[in-house]
Short mmCIF file of C-alpha atoms in Angstrom, two decimals:
data_model
loop_
_atom_site.label_atom_id
_atom_site.label_comp_id
_atom_site.label_asym_id
_atom_site.label_seq_id
_atom_site.Cartn_x
_atom_site.Cartn_y
_atom_site.Cartn_z
CA VAL K 1187 12.27 34.05 42.03
CA GLU K 1188 12.84 30.17 43.10
CA MET K 1189 13.81 28.22 46.32
CA ILE K 1190 15.36 24.41 45.23
CA MET K 1191 15.09 21.71 48.39
CA ASP K 1192 17.72 19.01 47.82
CA LYS K 1193 15.62 16.61 49.15
CA LEU K 1194 12.07 16.64 50.37
CA GLU K 1195 11.51 15.22 54.20
CA ASP K 1196 9.00 14.69 56.17
CA LYS K 1197 10.41 17.46 58.23
CA ASP K 1198 9.50 19.90 55.27
CA GLU K 1199 5.74 18.99 55.96
CA GLY K 1200 3.83 22.41 56.36
CA THR K 1201 2.72 26.19 54.81
CA TYR K 1202 5.51 27.84 52.72
CA THR K 1203 4.58 31.43 51.82
CA PHE K 1204 6.58 33.51 49.50
CA GLN K 1205 7.01 37.27 50.35
CA LEU K 1206 7.80 40.41 47.89
CA GLN K 1207 8.33 43.87 49.48
CA ASP K 1208 9.12 46.93 46.72
CA GLY K 1209 9.11 50.31 48.91
CA LYS K 1210 5.57 50.30 50.93
CA ALA K 1211 3.95 47.90 48.13
CA THR K 1212 4.14 44.60 49.79
CA ASN K 1213 2.73 41.18 48.07
CA GLN K 1214 2.73 37.53 49.09
CA SER K 1215 1.26 33.71 48.05
CA SER K 1216 1.09 30.42 49.91
CA LEU K 1217 1.55 27.08 49.15
CA VAL K 1218 0.05 24.20 51.48
CA LEU K 1219 1.51 20.90 50.94
CA ILE K 1220 0.39 18.93 54.39
CA GLY K 1221 -1.25 15.55 54.48
CA ASP K 1222 -2.16 13.75 50.89
CA VAL K 1223 -0.78 17.02 49.22
CA PHE K 1224 2.54 16.30 50.66
CA LYS K 1225 2.66 12.58 49.94
CA LYS K 1226 2.06 12.84 46.84
CA LEU K 1227 5.25 15.34 46.27
CA GLN K 1228 7.45 13.59 48.50
CA ASP K 1229 6.99 9.86 46.05
CA GLU K 1230 7.04 11.74 43.12
CA ALA K 1231 10.58 13.90 44.06
CA ASP K 1232 12.03 10.46 45.07
CA PHE K 1233 10.68 8.92 41.85
CA GLN K 1234 12.37 11.30 40.14
CA ARG K 1235 15.76 11.17 42.15
CA LYS K 1236 15.60 7.19 41.62
CA GLU K 1237 15.23 7.93 37.72
CA TRP K 1238 18.01 10.53 37.52
CA HIS K 1239 20.47 8.18 39.55
CA ARG K 1240 19.52 5.26 37.32
CA LYS K 1241 20.12 6.95 33.81
CA GLN K 1242 23.77 7.97 35.14
CA GLY K 1243 24.36 4.13 34.32
CA PRO K 1244 23.14 1.57 31.71
CA HIS K 1245 19.71 1.80 31.68
CA PHE K 1246 16.42 0.50 30.05
CA VAL K 1247 14.89 3.48 27.65
CA ASP K 1248 11.74 0.61 26.63
CA LYS K 1249 11.24 -2.33 29.41
CA LEU K 1250 11.20 -5.88 28.32
CA GLY K 1251 8.65 -6.95 25.45
CA TRP K 1252 8.05 -9.32 23.04
CA GLU K 1253 7.52 -9.74 19.15
CA VAL K 1254 6.50 -13.14 16.69
CA THR K 1255 9.22 -12.86 14.26
CA ASP K 1256 8.10 -13.43 10.74
CA ASP K 1257 9.41 -17.31 10.98
CA CYS K 1258 6.90 -17.27 13.72
CA ASN K 1259 9.86 -17.28 16.98
CA VAL K 1260 9.60 -15.10 19.69
CA MET K 1261 12.12 -12.51 19.92
CA LEU K 1262 12.31 -10.92 23.71
CA LYS K 1263 13.41 -6.91 22.94
CA CYS K 1264 13.42 -3.84 25.13
CA LYS K 1265 15.70 -0.44 23.64
CA VAL K 1266 18.83 0.50 26.02
CA ALA K 1267 20.95 3.70 26.48
CA ASN K 1268 24.06 4.70 28.29
CA ILE K 1269 25.71 1.59 27.12
CA LYS K 1270 29.55 0.78 26.95
CA LYS K 1271 31.86 -1.66 25.91
CA GLU K 1272 32.49 -3.08 29.33
CA THR K 1273 28.66 -3.06 30.19
CA HIS K 1274 27.75 -6.46 31.45
CA ILE K 1275 24.40 -7.90 29.79
CA VAL K 1276 22.78 -10.92 30.90
CA TRP K 1277 19.83 -12.69 30.36
CA TYR K 1278 17.69 -14.99 32.99
CA LYS K 1279 14.88 -17.12 32.80
CA ASP K 1280 13.50 -18.14 36.29
CA ASP K 1281 16.67 -16.97 38.33
CA ARG K 1282 18.63 -19.20 36.37
CA GLU K 1283 21.10 -17.36 33.70
CA ILE K 1284 20.57 -18.29 30.19
CA MET K 1285 22.88 -16.21 28.21
CA VAL K 1286 25.29 -13.58 28.57
CA ASP K 1287 25.90 -11.23 25.76
CA GLU K 1288 29.46 -10.49 25.39
CA GLU K 1289 29.68 -8.51 21.72
CA HIS K 1290 26.86 -6.02 21.93
CA ASP K 1291 27.11 -3.48 19.39
CA PHE K 1292 23.53 -1.65 20.05
CA LYS K 1293 24.03 0.87 17.20
CA ASP K 1294 20.06 1.30 17.18
CA GLY K 1295 20.03 0.95 21.63
CA VAL K 1296 18.31 -2.53 20.98
CA CYS K 1297 18.76 -5.95 22.93
CA THR K 1298 17.53 -8.82 21.92
CA LEU K 1299 17.04 -12.56 22.77
CA LEU K 1300 15.12 -15.32 20.14
CA ILE K 1301 13.22 -18.01 20.85
CA SER K 1302 12.98 -20.52 18.50
CA GLU K 1303 9.90 -22.44 18.06
CA PHE K 1304 8.45 -21.26 21.24
CA SER K 1305 6.16 -23.25 23.15
CA LYS K 1306 4.87 -24.37 26.80
CA LYS K 1307 8.64 -25.42 27.79
CA ASP K 1308 8.99 -21.50 27.03
CA ALA K 1309 7.02 -20.43 29.79
CA GLY K 1310 8.47 -18.38 33.00
CA THR K 1311 9.56 -15.31 34.35
CA TYR K 1312 12.42 -13.52 32.15
CA GLU K 1313 14.91 -11.22 33.47
CA VAL K 1314 17.75 -8.50 31.91
CA ILE K 1315 20.45 -7.07 33.55
CA LEU K 1316 22.77 -4.02 32.79
CA LYS K 1317 25.68 -3.44 34.94
CA ASP K 1318 28.91 -1.48 34.77
CA ASP K 1319 30.81 0.40 37.33
CA ARG K 1320 28.37 3.20 36.77
CA GLY K 1321 25.38 1.33 37.87
CA LYS K 1322 22.28 -1.29 37.55
CA ASP K 1323 19.44 -1.58 36.02
CA SER K 1324 16.86 -4.40 35.21
CA SER K 1325 13.92 -5.09 33.23
CA GLU K 1326 11.66 -8.06 33.57
CA LEU K 1327 8.61 -9.97 31.68
CA LYS K 1328 6.18 -12.79 33.22
CA LEU K 1329 5.08 -14.71 30.40
CA LYS K 1330 2.87 -17.12 32.87
CA ASP K 1331 -0.95 -17.67 32.29
CA THR K 1332 -2.96 -15.07 30.73
CA ALA K 1333 0.66 -13.48 29.20
CA PHE K 1334 1.91 -17.15 28.05
CA ALA K 1335 -1.58 -17.74 26.45
CA ASP K 1336 -2.06 -13.85 24.64
CA LEU K 1337 1.80 -14.39 23.02
CA MET K 1338 1.18 -18.64 21.84
CA ASN K 1339 -2.12 -17.52 20.46
CA GLU K 1340 -0.50 -15.23 18.73
CA VAL K 1341 2.10 -17.23 18.00
CA CYS K 1342 -0.50 -19.87 16.42
CA ARG K 1343 -1.63 -17.17 14.57
CA ARG K 1344 1.66 -16.79 12.92
CA ILE K 1345 1.57 -20.39 12.30
CA ALA K 1346 -1.42 -21.15 10.53
CA LEU K 1347 -0.61 -18.08 8.47
CA SER K 1348 2.16 -19.61 7.06
CA ALA K 1349 0.42 -22.62 5.89
CA THR K 1350 1.13 -23.70 2.27
CA ASP K 1351 -1.57 -24.77 -0.03
CA LEU K 1352 -3.40 -28.27 0.53
CA LYS K 1353 -1.23 -30.94 -1.31
CA ILE K 1354 -3.35 -34.51 -2.32
CA GLN K 1355 -0.66 -37.69 -2.25
CA SER K 1356 -1.51 -41.29 -3.46
CA THR K 1357 -0.08 -43.71 -0.80
CA ALA K 1358 -0.54 -47.50 -0.13
CA GLU K 1359 -2.83 -46.55 2.33
CA GLY K 1360 -4.95 -44.23 0.54
CA ILE K 1361 -5.24 -40.72 -0.30
CA ARG K 1362 -3.22 -38.32 2.12
CA LEU K 1363 -4.00 -34.41 2.00
CA TYR K 1364 -1.57 -32.40 3.76
CA SER K 1365 0.54 -28.69 3.96
CA TYR K 1366 3.14 -27.53 5.70
CA VAL K 1367 3.46 -24.91 8.11
CA THR K 1368 6.72 -23.00 9.64
CA TYR K 1369 6.66 -25.38 12.55
CA TYR K 1370 3.79 -27.13 14.97
CA VAL K 1371 2.84 -26.86 18.00
CA GLU K 1372 0.38 -28.74 20.47
CA ASP K 1373 -1.73 -25.03 21.11
CA LEU K 1374 -2.48 -25.28 16.93
CA ARG K 1375 -5.83 -25.76 16.49
CA VAL K 1376 -6.51 -28.21 13.38
CA GLY K 1377 -9.66 -28.84 11.72
CA TRP K 1378 -11.22 -30.27 8.31
CA VAL K 1379 -13.95 -29.62 6.45
CA HIS K 1380 -15.50 -31.36 3.64
CA LYS K 1381 -17.64 -30.47 0.99
CA ILE K 1382 -19.53 -32.96 -1.09
CA CYS K 1383 -20.60 -32.35 -4.89
CA VAL K 1384 -22.95 -34.18 -7.10
CA THR K 1385 -23.53 -33.78 -10.88
CA LEU K 1386 -27.49 -33.15 -11.36
CA PRO K 1387 -28.95 -33.65 -14.83
CA TRP K 1388 -29.09 -29.67 -16.38
CA PHE K 1389 -31.65 -29.38 -19.34
CA ARG K 1390 -31.04 -31.34 -22.06
CA SER K 1391 -27.40 -31.06 -22.94
CA SER K 1392 -25.43 -29.93 -20.12
CA THR K 1393 -24.97 -31.05 -16.24
CA LYS K 1394 -25.11 -29.21 -12.82
CA MET K 1395 -22.42 -29.35 -10.13
CA LEU K 1396 -24.33 -28.68 -6.20
CA CYS K 1397 -21.69 -28.68 -3.56
CA GLY K 1398 -22.67 -28.56 0.12
CA ALA K 1399 -20.64 -29.31 3.02
#
C-alpha cells in the first residue's frame, strides 16, 4: 500500500497517518513530517526531480576533471550520456569560447580537451556545455590557486620523471652537463649535486677512492 505525491509543497507539512481495518481489527501507523525533517525531505525531493529532468537530455555522468598524460600534457575530461549527433558540445575558458566539438563520437562516453605544455597562462575556470532540443547540462572546473598548484605539481613531477640520463659535452666555453625533458616550465625546480672524489694510497700496490658531497 502506498500513496504517491507528485510534488512536496509547503502546504504538505504535517503528520500523516495510515489506518488499516479488517473486520473488527484496526491498526495504524503515523509519520511526522514537520520542521527540519520535512525541509530535508522536501530538498531531497526537489533534487531528485531536477536530476530526473536533467537526465532526459544530454548530461554528465562524471563531472569535469583532469589528468596528466604520458607526454606531460594536461587532459580535461568528463563522462557524458544520452548524446546524439545533433548535440552541441562547447568548451569555455573564463566565459570565452575556446572550442566547439563538431565531430564527436562518444563510443566510450568520454569528452576531452587536450592542453599542450600546460603552464601558468592556462590557469582559469573551464566549462563544457552540452545542449540539444531535449535539454542542456554543464560542468565547470576551476584551475586557480590551490587547485592550479596541485595540478602544476603533478605536471612538474611527470616532467622530472621524463628526464634523460645526464650527458656531458665539451665546448669552447668548457664542459657542458645536460639532460633532456619533455618540456620546461618555470615552476620546475632544478638542482645540481656535485660529488668530489679523491684518490688516496691503499696499501703498497693499490689505491682507494673516497667520494664526498
